[in-house]
Coordinates of C-alpha atoms in Angstrom, one line a residue:
M998 CA 2.4 -52.1 14.6
T999 CA 0.6 -53.3 11.5
P1000 CA -2.5 -52.0 9.8
L1001 CA -4.4 -54.9 11.4
D1002 CA -4.0 -53.5 14.9
G1003 CA -7.2 -51.6 15.9
N1004 CA -8.9 -52.1 12.5
D1005 CA -11.7 -54.6 13.0
A1006 CA -13.0 -54.4 9.4
L1007 CA -9.5 -55.2 8.0
R1008 CA -8.9 -57.9 10.6
E1009 CA -12.2 -59.5 9.5
V1010 CA -11.2 -59.7 5.9
Y1011 CA -7.8 -61.0 6.8
D1012 CA -9.2 -63.8 9.0
A1013 CA -11.8 -64.7 6.4
N1014 CA -9.0 -65.3 3.8
A1015 CA -6.5 -66.7 6.2
P1016 CA -6.7 -70.2 4.6
L1017 CA -5.4 -68.7 1.4
I1018 CA -2.9 -66.3 3.0
L1019 CA -1.4 -69.0 5.2
E1020 CA -1.7 -72.0 2.8
N1021 CA 1.0 -74.6 2.5
H1022 CA 3.3 -75.0 -0.4
N1023 CA 1.9 -76.8 -3.4
Q1024 CA 4.6 -78.8 -5.2
G1025 CA 3.9 -80.6 -8.5
P1026 CA 6.0 -82.2 -11.3
L1027 CA 5.4 -79.3 -13.7
R1028 CA 4.6 -76.3 -11.6
S1029 CA 5.0 -75.6 -7.9
V1030 CA 3.8 -72.8 -5.8
Y1031 CA 5.7 -71.8 -2.6
N1032 CA 3.6 -69.5 -0.4
F1033 CA 5.2 -67.2 2.2
P1034 CA 3.1 -65.0 4.5
L1035 CA 4.4 -61.5 4.8
T1036 CA 4.2 -58.5 7.1
N1037 CA 3.6 -55.1 5.6
D1038 CA 7.3 -54.2 5.7
V1039 CA 8.3 -56.6 3.0
N1040 CA 11.9 -56.0 1.8
L1041 CA 14.3 -57.3 -0.8
N1042 CA 16.4 -59.3 1.6
Q1043 CA 13.3 -61.1 2.9
L1044 CA 12.3 -62.1 -0.7
M1045 CA 15.8 -63.3 -1.5
G1046 CA 15.8 -65.4 1.6
F1047 CA 12.7 -67.2 0.3
A1048 CA 14.3 -67.6 -3.1
E1049 CA 17.4 -69.2 -1.5
D1050 CA 15.3 -71.7 0.4
I1051 CA 13.6 -72.7 -2.8
Y1052 CA 16.9 -73.0 -4.7
R1053 CA 18.2 -75.4 -2.1
Q1054 CA 15.2 -77.7 -2.6
Q1055 CA 15.5 -78.0 -6.4
D1056 CA 17.6 -80.6 -8.1
R1057 CA 17.0 -79.3 -11.7
A1058 CA 16.9 -75.9 -13.3
F1059 CA 13.6 -74.0 -13.2
R1060 CA 11.9 -70.8 -14.1
L1061 CA 10.9 -68.5 -11.3
N1062 CA 8.3 -65.7 -10.9
A1063 CA 6.8 -63.9 -7.9
V1064 CA 3.2 -62.9 -7.3
F1065 CA 1.9 -60.9 -4.3
G1066 CA -1.3 -61.2 -2.4
M1067 CA -2.7 -58.1 -0.7
I1068 CA -5.8 -56.5 0.8
L1069 CA -7.2 -53.6 -1.0
Q1070 CA -9.5 -50.8 0.1
N1071 CA -12.0 -48.8 -2.0
R1072 CA -11.3 -45.1 -1.8
E1073 CA -15.0 -44.2 -2.0
T1074 CA -16.8 -46.9 0.1
G1075 CA -14.0 -47.8 2.4
R1076 CA -14.7 -51.5 1.8
Y1077 CA -11.9 -54.1 2.0
R1078 CA -11.2 -57.0 -0.3
Y1079 CA -8.5 -59.6 -0.7
F1080 CA -6.6 -59.8 -3.9
I1081 CA -5.5 -63.4 -4.6
P1082 CA -2.0 -63.9 -6.1
Y1083 CA -2.9 -65.3 -9.5
N1084 CA -0.1 -66.9 -11.5
N1085 CA -0.8 -64.6 -14.5
N1086 CA -0.1 -61.4 -12.4
G1087 CA 3.6 -62.1 -11.8
I1088 CA 6.2 -59.4 -11.3
F1089 CA 8.0 -60.5 -14.5
E1090 CA 6.3 -60.8 -17.8
R1091 CA 8.4 -64.0 -18.4
P1092 CA 9.7 -66.1 -15.5
L1093 CA 13.4 -65.9 -15.0
Y1094 CA 15.6 -69.0 -15.7
I1095 CA 17.5 -70.3 -12.7
S1096 CA 20.1 -73.1 -13.2
R1097 CA 23.0 -71.9 -10.9
R1098 CA 23.2 -70.0 -7.7
V1099 CA 24.7 -67.1 -9.5
D1100 CA 21.4 -66.8 -11.4
L1101 CA 19.8 -65.7 -8.1
Q1102 CA 21.9 -62.5 -8.2
R1103 CA 20.3 -61.8 -11.6
F1104 CA 16.9 -62.4 -9.9
R1105 CA 17.9 -59.9 -7.2
R1106 CA 19.0 -57.3 -9.8
E1107 CA 15.7 -57.7 -11.7
L1108 CA 13.7 -57.2 -8.5
E1109 CA 15.8 -54.1 -7.7
R1110 CA 14.8 -52.6 -11.1
K1111 CA 11.2 -53.2 -10.3
D1112 CA 9.2 -50.8 -8.1
I1113 CA 7.2 -53.3 -6.0
M1114 CA 4.5 -50.8 -5.1
T1115 CA 4.0 -49.9 -8.8
E1116 CA 3.6 -53.6 -9.6
L1117 CA 1.0 -53.9 -6.9
L1118 CA -0.9 -50.9 -8.2
R1119 CA -0.8 -52.4 -11.7
N1120 CA -2.6 -55.5 -10.6
R1121 CA -5.6 -53.8 -8.8
P1122 CA -9.0 -53.9 -10.5
D1123 CA -9.2 -50.1 -11.0
T1124 CA -7.8 -46.9 -9.5
K1125 CA -10.5 -46.8 -6.9
W1126 CA -8.8 -49.6 -5.0
I1127 CA -5.5 -49.0 -3.1
P1128 CA -3.3 -51.6 -1.4
V1129 CA -3.3 -51.3 2.4
L1130 CA -1.7 -54.6 3.5
V1131 CA 0.7 -57.0 1.6
T1132 CA -0.3 -60.4 3.0
N1133 CA 1.7 -63.1 1.2
V1134 CA 3.9 -63.8 -1.8
H1135 CA 3.7 -66.8 -4.1
F1136 CA 7.0 -67.9 -5.7
V1137 CA 5.9 -69.9 -8.7
I1138 CA 8.5 -72.2 -10.3
Y1139 CA 8.1 -74.1 -13.6
S1140 CA 10.1 -77.2 -14.3
T1141 CA 12.1 -77.1 -17.5
Y1142 CA 13.0 -80.8 -17.3
Y1143 CA 16.4 -80.9 -18.9
P1144 CA 17.8 -77.4 -19.6
L1145 CA 21.2 -77.9 -21.0
G1146 CA 24.4 -75.9 -20.3
Q1147 CA 27.5 -76.2 -18.2
G1148 CA 27.7 -78.8 -15.4
K1149 CA 30.0 -80.8 -13.1
L1150 CA 30.3 -84.4 -14.1
P1151 CA 31.0 -87.3 -11.8
D1152 CA 34.3 -89.3 -12.1
F1153 CA 32.7 -92.3 -13.8
L1154 CA 31.7 -90.0 -16.8
L1155 CA 35.0 -88.0 -16.8
K1156 CA 37.0 -91.3 -17.0
K1157 CA 34.7 -92.8 -19.7
D1158 CA 36.8 -93.4 -22.8
S1159 CA 33.8 -93.4 -25.1
L1160 CA 32.9 -89.8 -24.1
Y1161 CA 34.2 -86.3 -24.6
P1162 CA 33.0 -84.7 -21.3
L1163 CA 33.3 -81.1 -22.6
V1164 CA 33.6 -79.5 -19.2
K1165 CA 36.9 -77.7 -19.8
N1166 CA 38.9 -76.2 -22.6
R1167 CA 41.5 -78.7 -23.9
Q1168 CA 44.0 -75.9 -24.8
N1169 CA 44.1 -73.8 -21.6
G1170 CA 42.5 -76.2 -19.1
K1171 CA 39.9 -73.7 -18.0
L1172 CA 36.4 -74.8 -17.1
Y1173 CA 33.7 -73.7 -19.4
K1174 CA 31.4 -71.1 -17.9
D1175 CA 28.9 -70.7 -20.7
N1176 CA 26.0 -72.9 -21.8
L1177 CA 27.3 -73.9 -25.3
C1178 CA 27.8 -77.7 -24.7
A1179 CA 25.2 -78.7 -27.3
F1180 CA 27.1 -76.6 -29.9
R1181 CA 30.5 -78.1 -28.9
C1182 CA 28.9 -81.6 -29.5
L1183 CA 27.7 -80.4 -32.9
A1184 CA 31.2 -79.2 -33.8
L1185 CA 32.6 -82.7 -32.9
H1186 CA 29.9 -84.3 -34.9
R1187 CA 30.8 -82.2 -37.9
G1188 CA 34.4 -83.5 -37.7
Y1189 CA 36.3 -80.7 -35.9
E1190 CA 39.2 -81.7 -33.6
I1191 CA 38.5 -81.6 -29.8
R1192 CA 41.2 -78.9 -29.4
C1193 CA 39.6 -76.7 -32.0
I1194 CA 35.9 -76.8 -31.3
D1195 CA 35.3 -73.5 -29.5
G1196 CA 35.4 -71.4 -32.6
P1197 CA 33.0 -73.6 -34.7
A1198 CA 30.7 -74.0 -31.6
K1199 CA 30.3 -70.2 -31.4
Q1200 CA 29.6 -70.0 -35.1
F1201 CA 26.9 -72.6 -34.7
F1202 CA 25.5 -70.7 -31.7
R1203 CA 25.3 -67.5 -33.8
Q1204 CA 23.3 -69.5 -36.4
W1205 CA 20.9 -70.5 -33.7
T1206 CA 20.3 -67.2 -32.0
D1207 CA 21.3 -63.5 -32.0
D1208 CA 21.3 -63.4 -28.2
P1209 CA 24.6 -62.7 -26.4
E1210 CA 26.5 -65.7 -25.2
E1211 CA 26.3 -64.5 -21.6
D1212 CA 22.5 -64.4 -21.7
F1213 CA 22.1 -67.8 -23.3
E1214 CA 20.4 -70.2 -20.9
G1215 CA 21.1 -73.4 -22.8
L1216 CA 18.9 -75.7 -24.9
S1217 CA 15.9 -77.4 -23.4
L1218 CA 14.3 -80.7 -24.3
E1219 CA 11.6 -78.8 -26.2
D1220 CA 14.3 -77.2 -28.5
F1221 CA 15.7 -80.5 -29.8
P1222 CA 13.4 -80.9 -32.8
E1223 CA 14.2 -77.4 -34.0
F1224 CA 17.9 -78.0 -33.3
E1225 CA 17.8 -81.1 -35.5
T1226 CA 16.0 -79.3 -38.3
R1227 CA 18.3 -76.2 -38.2
F1228 CA 21.5 -78.3 -38.4
Q1229 CA 20.2 -81.2 -40.5
M1230 CA 21.2 -84.1 -38.3
N1231 CA 19.4 -86.5 -35.9
M1232 CA 20.0 -86.2 -32.2
E1233 CA 19.9 -89.2 -29.9
V1234 CA 20.1 -88.3 -26.2
Y1235 CA 20.9 -90.9 -23.5
S1236 CA 21.6 -90.8 -19.8
L1237 CA 24.2 -93.2 -18.4
T1238 CA 24.3 -94.5 -14.9
E1239 CA 27.4 -95.6 -13.0
D1240 CA 26.5 -99.3 -13.4
G1241 CA 26.5 -99.0 -17.2
F1242 CA 22.8 -98.7 -18.0
A1243 CA 21.9 -96.1 -20.6
R1244 CA 18.3 -94.7 -20.6
S1245 CA 16.9 -93.2 -23.7
I1246 CA 16.0 -89.5 -23.0
Y1247 CA 15.2 -88.2 -26.4
K1248 CA 14.6 -90.3 -29.6
S1249 CA 15.0 -88.5 -32.9
R1250 CA 12.4 -88.9 -35.6
G1251 CA 15.3 -89.9 -38.0
K1252 CA 14.6 -87.5 -40.8
H1253 CA 18.2 -86.7 -41.6
E1254 CA 21.2 -88.7 -42.9
T1255 CA 23.5 -88.4 -40.0
S1256 CA 23.0 -88.9 -36.2
M1257 CA 24.7 -87.3 -33.3
Y1258 CA 24.8 -89.3 -30.0
V1259 CA 25.1 -87.3 -26.7
N1260 CA 25.0 -88.1 -23.0
L1261 CA 22.9 -86.0 -20.6
F1262 CA 23.9 -85.6 -17.0
E1263 CA 21.8 -83.1 -15.0
N1264 CA 22.1 -80.0 -17.1
H1265 CA 25.1 -80.8 -19.3
L1266 CA 25.6 -82.6 -22.6
S1267 CA 28.7 -84.7 -23.4
Y1268 CA 29.6 -86.1 -26.8
I1269 CA 29.5 -89.9 -27.3
R1270 CA 32.5 -90.6 -29.6
N1271 CA 32.2 -94.4 -29.5
F1272 CA 28.6 -95.5 -29.2
A1273 CA 29.5 -99.2 -29.3
Q1274 CA 31.5 -98.9 -26.1
Y1275 CA 29.2 -96.4 -24.4
A1276 CA 26.9 -98.7 -22.4
K1277 CA 26.4 -102.3 -21.3
K1278 CA 22.7 -102.2 -21.5
F1279 CA 19.9 -99.9 -22.6
Q1280 CA 16.7 -99.2 -20.8
C1281 CA 13.3 -98.0 -22.1
Q1282 CA 12.2 -94.9 -20.3
S1283 CA 8.5 -95.8 -20.5
C1284 CA 8.5 -99.4 -19.2
E1285 CA 12.1 -99.7 -17.8
R1286 CA 12.7 -102.9 -19.8
H1287 CA 16.4 -103.6 -20.5
F1288 CA 18.1 -104.4 -23.9
D1289 CA 21.6 -105.4 -24.8
H1290 CA 21.7 -103.4 -28.0
A1291 CA 20.4 -99.9 -28.9
G1292 CA 18.8 -101.2 -32.0
N1293 CA 16.6 -103.5 -30.0
L1294 CA 15.6 -100.6 -27.8
H1295 CA 14.6 -98.5 -30.8
Q1296 CA 12.6 -101.3 -32.2
H1297 CA 10.8 -101.8 -28.9
Q1298 CA 10.0 -98.1 -28.5
K1299 CA 8.0 -98.1 -31.7
G1300 CA 5.4 -100.3 -30.0
C1301 CA 6.0 -99.9 -26.3
T1302 CA 2.7 -100.5 -24.5
N1303 CA 3.5 -98.0 -21.7
K1304 CA 3.7 -95.1 -24.1
T1305 CA 1.1 -92.4 -23.8
K1306 CA -1.9 -93.3 -25.9
F1307 CA -4.3 -90.8 -27.4
V1308 CA -7.8 -92.4 -27.7
Y1309 CA -10.5 -90.6 -29.6
P1310 CA -13.8 -92.6 -29.1
G1311 CA -15.6 -90.7 -31.8
G1312 CA -12.8 -91.0 -34.3
F1313 CA -10.7 -88.2 -35.7
H1314 CA -12.5 -85.0 -36.6
Q1315 CA -13.1 -84.6 -40.3
D1316 CA -14.6 -81.5 -41.8
R1317 CA -17.5 -82.8 -43.8
E1318 CA -18.8 -81.4 -47.0
N1319 CA -21.9 -79.2 -46.8
I1320 CA -25.0 -79.7 -49.0
F1321 CA -23.8 -77.5 -51.8
E1322 CA -20.4 -79.1 -52.0
R1323 CA -22.0 -82.5 -52.3
L1324 CA -24.2 -81.2 -55.1
D1325 CA -21.1 -80.1 -57.0
Q1326 CA -20.0 -83.7 -57.2
Y1327 CA -23.2 -84.5 -59.3
E1328 CA -22.8 -81.5 -61.7
I1329 CA -25.5 -79.5 -59.9
H1330 CA -23.7 -76.2 -59.3
V1331 CA -25.2 -73.6 -57.1
P1332 CA -23.5 -70.1 -57.6
E1333 CA -21.4 -69.0 -54.7
N1334 CA -23.7 -66.0 -54.0
E1335 CA -26.6 -68.3 -53.7
R1336 CA -25.1 -70.6 -51.0
T1337 CA -26.0 -68.3 -48.1
F1338 CA -29.1 -68.9 -46.1
P1339 CA -30.3 -65.2 -45.8
W1340 CA -33.2 -65.5 -43.3
Y1341 CA -33.3 -65.7 -39.6
I1342 CA -35.4 -64.9 -36.5
C1343 CA -34.2 -63.2 -33.4
Y1344 CA -35.8 -63.3 -30.0
D1345 CA -35.2 -62.1 -26.4
Y1346 CA -37.0 -62.9 -23.2
E1347 CA -37.6 -60.6 -20.2
A1348 CA -38.2 -62.1 -16.8
L1349 CA -39.2 -61.0 -13.3
L1350 CA -37.7 -62.1 -10.0
Q1351 CA -40.3 -63.9 -8.1
K1352 CA -39.9 -64.7 -4.4
I1353 CA -39.9 -68.3 -3.4
H1354 CA -40.3 -69.9 -0.1
D1355 CA -38.6 -73.3 -0.5
Q1356 CA -37.3 -75.0 2.6
P1357 CA -33.6 -74.1 2.8
T1358 CA -30.9 -76.7 3.4
D1359 CA -27.9 -76.4 5.7
M1360 CA -25.7 -75.1 2.8
L1361 CA -28.1 -73.4 0.4
Q1362 CA -31.2 -71.2 0.4
W1363 CA -33.1 -70.1 -2.7
T1364 CA -34.8 -66.7 -2.3
H1365 CA -36.0 -65.8 -5.9
K1366 CA -36.5 -67.4 -9.3
H1367 CA -36.6 -65.9 -12.8
V1368 CA -40.1 -66.1 -14.3
P1369 CA -40.5 -65.2 -18.0
V1370 CA -43.2 -62.6 -18.7
S1371 CA -42.5 -61.4 -22.2
V1372 CA -40.7 -62.2 -25.4
S1373 CA -39.8 -60.0 -28.3
I1374 CA -39.6 -61.5 -31.8
C1375 CA -38.2 -60.0 -35.0
S1376 CA -36.9 -61.3 -38.3
N1377 CA -35.5 -60.2 -41.7
V1378 CA -38.2 -62.2 -43.5
K1379 CA -40.3 -60.2 -45.9
G1380 CA -43.6 -59.5 -44.3
H1381 CA -42.3 -60.1 -40.8
T1382 CA -39.7 -57.4 -40.3
E1383 CA -41.7 -55.5 -37.7
P1384 CA -40.9 -56.6 -34.1
V1385 CA -43.6 -58.4 -32.1
C1386 CA -43.8 -58.3 -28.3
L1387 CA -45.8 -61.0 -26.6
V1388 CA -46.7 -60.5 -22.9
E1389 CA -48.3 -63.3 -21.0
S1390 CA -48.5 -64.1 -17.3
Q1391 CA -48.8 -67.8 -17.9
Q1392 CA -45.5 -69.1 -19.0
D1393 CA -46.9 -72.1 -20.8
Q1394 CA -49.1 -69.9 -23.0
L1395 CA -46.3 -67.4 -23.6
V1396 CA -44.0 -70.2 -25.0
E1397 CA -46.9 -71.5 -27.1
K1398 CA -47.6 -68.1 -28.6
M1399 CA -43.9 -67.7 -29.3
V1400 CA -43.6 -71.0 -31.2
S1401 CA -46.8 -70.3 -33.1
Q1402 CA -45.5 -66.9 -34.3
M1403 CA -42.1 -68.4 -35.2
S1404 CA -43.9 -71.2 -37.1
V1405 CA -45.7 -68.7 -39.3
I1406 CA -42.4 -67.0 -40.1
A1407 CA -40.8 -70.4 -40.8
N1408 CA -43.6 -71.3 -43.3
R1409 CA -42.9 -68.0 -45.1
V1410 CA -39.2 -68.8 -45.2
Y1411 CA -39.8 -72.1 -46.9
E1412 CA -41.8 -70.4 -49.6
L1413 CA -39.0 -68.0 -50.2
A1414 CA -36.5 -70.9 -50.1
E1415 CA -38.5 -72.7 -52.8
E1416 CA -38.3 -69.6 -55.0
K1417 CA -34.5 -69.4 -54.4
W1418 CA -33.6 -73.1 -54.6
G1419 CA -36.6 -74.8 -56.2
W1420 CA -34.6 -75.4 -59.4
V1421 CA -32.0 -77.3 -57.3
L1422 CA -34.8 -79.8 -56.2
E1423 CA -35.9 -80.1 -59.8
A1424 CA -32.4 -80.8 -60.9
I1425 CA -32.0 -83.5 -58.2
G1426 CA -35.3 -85.0 -59.3
E1427 CA -34.1 -85.2 -62.9
K1428 CA -30.9 -86.9 -61.8
I1429 CA -33.0 -89.5 -59.9
L1430 CA -35.3 -90.0 -62.8
E1431 CA -32.4 -90.6 -65.1
S1432 CA -31.1 -93.2 -62.6
E1433 CA -34.4 -95.0 -62.6
E1434 CA -34.5 -95.1 -66.3
E1435 CA -31.1 -96.6 -66.4
A1436 CA -32.3 -99.2 -63.9
L1437 CA -35.2 -100.1 -66.2
D1438 CA -32.8 -100.5 -69.0
L1439 CA -30.9 -103.0 -66.8
E1440 CA -34.2 -104.8 -66.0
V1441 CA -34.1 -103.7 -62.4
D1442 CA -37.4 -102.8 -60.6
P1443 CA -37.4 -99.0 -60.1
Q1444 CA -39.6 -99.5 -57.0
H1445 CA -36.5 -100.7 -55.2
Y1446 CA -35.2 -97.1 -55.5
S1447 CA -38.2 -95.1 -54.4
Q1448 CA -37.3 -92.4 -51.9
D1449 CA -39.5 -93.6 -49.1
K1450 CA -37.5 -96.8 -48.9
V1451 CA -34.1 -95.2 -48.5
T1452 CA -32.4 -96.0 -45.2
D1453 CA -28.8 -94.8 -44.8
G1454 CA -27.9 -95.4 -48.4
A1455 CA -29.7 -98.8 -48.6
L1456 CA -33.2 -100.1 -49.4
E1457 CA -35.2 -102.5 -47.3
D1458 CA -37.6 -104.7 -49.3
D1459 CA -39.2 -107.7 -47.8
G1460 CA -36.4 -108.3 -45.4
E1461 CA -33.7 -107.8 -48.0
T1462 CA -31.3 -104.9 -48.1
K1463 CA -30.4 -103.6 -51.6
K1464 CA -28.3 -100.7 -52.6
T1465 CA -29.9 -97.5 -53.9
S1466 CA -29.3 -96.5 -57.5
H1467 CA -28.2 -93.0 -56.5
P1468 CA -27.2 -91.2 -53.3
L1469 CA -29.1 -88.2 -54.5
H1470 CA -32.1 -89.7 -52.8
R1471 CA -30.6 -88.7 -49.5
I1472 CA -29.2 -85.4 -50.7
Y1473 CA -32.8 -84.5 -51.8
G1474 CA -34.0 -85.0 -48.3
H1475 CA -31.1 -83.0 -46.8
M1476 CA -31.8 -80.1 -49.2
V1477 CA -35.4 -80.0 -48.2
T1478 CA -34.4 -80.0 -44.5
Y1479 CA -31.9 -77.2 -45.2
M1480 CA -34.6 -75.1 -46.8
S1481 CA -37.1 -75.8 -44.1
Q1482 CA -35.1 -74.9 -41.0
V1483 CA -34.8 -71.3 -40.2
P1484 CA -32.2 -70.3 -37.5
V1485 CA -33.7 -68.7 -34.4
L1486 CA -31.0 -66.6 -32.7
G1487 CA -30.8 -65.5 -29.1
F1488 CA -28.1 -63.5 -27.4
N1489 CA -26.4 -65.7 -24.7
S1490 CA -29.5 -67.9 -25.1
A1491 CA -27.7 -71.1 -24.2
K1492 CA -27.1 -69.8 -20.7
Y1493 CA -30.3 -67.9 -20.2
D1494 CA -33.3 -67.7 -22.6
L1495 CA -33.4 -71.4 -23.5
N1496 CA -32.9 -72.4 -19.9
L1497 CA -35.6 -70.0 -18.9
I1498 CA -38.2 -71.7 -21.0
K1499 CA -36.9 -75.3 -21.4
R1500 CA -39.7 -76.5 -19.1
W1501 CA -42.3 -75.7 -21.7
L1502 CA -40.4 -75.5 -25.0
A1503 CA -40.1 -79.2 -25.6
K1504 CA -43.8 -79.7 -25.4
H1505 CA -44.7 -76.9 -27.9
L1506 CA -42.0 -77.9 -30.3
N1507 CA -43.5 -81.5 -30.3
M1508 CA -40.0 -82.8 -29.7
H1509 CA -41.4 -86.1 -28.3
D1510 CA -43.1 -86.9 -31.6
D1511 CA -40.6 -85.4 -34.0
P1512 CA -38.0 -88.0 -35.1
G1513 CA -35.9 -85.3 -36.7
T1514 CA -35.3 -83.4 -33.4
F1515 CA -31.6 -82.6 -32.8
V1516 CA -30.3 -81.4 -29.5
V1517 CA -26.9 -80.2 -28.3
K1518 CA -26.6 -80.0 -24.5
K1519 CA -23.7 -78.9 -22.4
N1520 CA -24.2 -79.5 -18.7
N1521 CA -27.6 -77.9 -18.0
S1522 CA -27.5 -75.6 -21.0
Y1523 CA -29.0 -76.2 -24.4
T1524 CA -26.7 -74.8 -27.0
C1525 CA -28.8 -76.0 -30.0
I1526 CA -32.4 -77.3 -30.4
A1527 CA -33.5 -78.2 -34.0
T1528 CA -36.8 -79.4 -35.3
E1529 CA -38.2 -79.7 -38.8
S1530 CA -38.8 -75.9 -39.1
L1531 CA -36.9 -74.1 -36.3
K1532 CA -33.3 -74.3 -35.2
F1533 CA -32.6 -72.5 -31.9
L1534 CA -29.0 -71.3 -31.7
D1535 CA -26.9 -69.0 -29.5
M1536 CA -25.8 -65.9 -31.5
S1537 CA -22.1 -66.5 -30.7
Q1538 CA -22.3 -70.0 -32.2
F1539 CA -24.0 -68.8 -35.3
L1540 CA -21.3 -66.2 -35.9
A1541 CA -18.6 -68.7 -35.3
A1542 CA -20.0 -71.0 -38.0
G1543 CA -19.4 -68.3 -40.7
S1544 CA -21.6 -66.2 -42.9
S1545 CA -23.1 -69.3 -44.6
Y1546 CA -25.8 -71.1 -42.7
A1547 CA -24.7 -74.2 -44.7
G1548 CA -22.1 -74.6 -42.0
F1549 CA -24.9 -75.8 -39.6
L1550 CA -26.1 -78.6 -41.9
K1551 CA -23.2 -80.8 -42.8
A1552 CA -24.5 -83.6 -44.9

C-alpha cells in the first residue's frame, strides 16, 4: 500500500505532475538525464540497478549524480506540492567520475554514506514542508569526452612498432591499474628508458597534484593546456584507426620548444615513438579531409572553413573613454573629486488593481490591470529635497505633472552644473578660439569650423565635406549634454514603473520631436530612456555603472 491509496488530494497532485514524474530519458551530447519512476520504498539495490543500466549504455567515461523528485506536504495547511528534481540539487556536491565498472562500487559506497532522507529534507523550501512520497529519481550524467587513464588496446595498436602501448609493466609483465598513462608518456618524452619509466612517471604525477594515486581519475581533454604549461612541452594527440588513418584530437598551440606525440584510444594514451611511421594518412576532425603528411594537416587546420566561427556583428567590445578622460588629452584636467555627477531624482509609482472585462480566449483570461494613481518624487538637489506626492485619477495628467516637476528640478541641476563645470566649458571655448586663430594664420576661413556645422567630426559646406579644426567642437556638445541630463532613478523600474506609464510617458517627454532621445529596450521593458534633460534608469543599472555618472555618457 502506498500513500496514494485512499488519499485523493495526494493522488490529484501526482496525476497533475505525471508527465514530469514519468517522462522519458533525455540524452544529449554533453548532458543526459535518465528518469526512473519510484515507489516510496526506494532502496540502495534499486538505485544501483539503475546505475548499472546506465553504465552498460555508455561508451565513454562520465560523471554521475542523482536527484530525487518528491511530493511535499505543508505541516500547517496540509497542502501538497511536487518538488521537481533540479540538476543543482544532486545528492553529491560534485558528480562522481565513472570510467570502469569498479567505479560503480565507489558510487555505492558514497550512497551508503549518505542519509537519503536527510538529503531529501535538505532540498525542501523550508521546514514547514515534509516529504510524503518519493516519486522519481534523475540520474544526471555529464560527458567528459576523453578522460584518460588505463585501457585495453586492440591488437592493431599493440602490434604497432611506432607505438609504446603502455598497458603493462615491462619489468614484471603486470597490467597497469592506475591512470598515469599521460605521465608515462611524459617520462618517455623526457628520455627515460621504457623499462624505467614508472618512477619518473610518479614523480611527474606528484608535481601535477597532491592527490593519492588511487584517487586520480586521469587527465581530461580540458587539462591538456595546463599539462603543457606545467611540463613545458607541446602535446599533439591523435587517434589512429585500423586502416591507418590518424585523426587530430588535440592540436597544441606550439608555445614550447619540444613536442610530445601521443595516441588516444578510448580512455588511454600511448606514446608515439616514431611519428613518421605512425600513420598512412591524416584526417581533419572538422571537415574530415585527408592529408598524406601531418604538416599539411596542421597548415590546413589554421584556416579550416568548418571550424567554429565566432561572429560579433557589432564588433568587439571596447571600453570607451568618458568625457573627462577625453578632456585630459587636450590638457583640460578636471580634478578626480570633481568628476562625479552628484545630483539625481528618485521616483516611485503606486497603482490600484482595476477589474477588466475583456473577452477571454481559450487559453487566457485577464481579470485585472494595474492603474497608476500616484507618484512620489524626491531628489538631493538643493531646494528640492522635500518629497512630493502627486495623486491624480487621470493617468495622462499624472504623468504630465510628474514630467513637469522633474523638469523644474532638471533646470536647477543645470544651474548647479554650470557653477561646478562652467570653467570647463570656458576652457574648451578658449581651445576652440585658439584653433580658429591658427586657421586664420593659415588663411583658412574660420566659418568652416563653426560649431553648428560639425557633423561627426566633419563640416558640410555647399555640398563639400571638410575636416574640422579641432575635435573639441564635439566634446563641447558632449559636455553640455552631460551637464544637462539628470539621472531619474526608480527601484525595479525597468520591469514595473516605466512599463506602467510608458503609454503616456513618450508624449510628455516629447520623444517624437527630440532628436537626442536615447532608448534601451529589452523585450517589453524599457531599461533606459534619455532626453535632453532627463535620463530614466533602473536603480540596479545605476549602481552597476559605478559611483561616477560619467559611466553613462561614454563619448
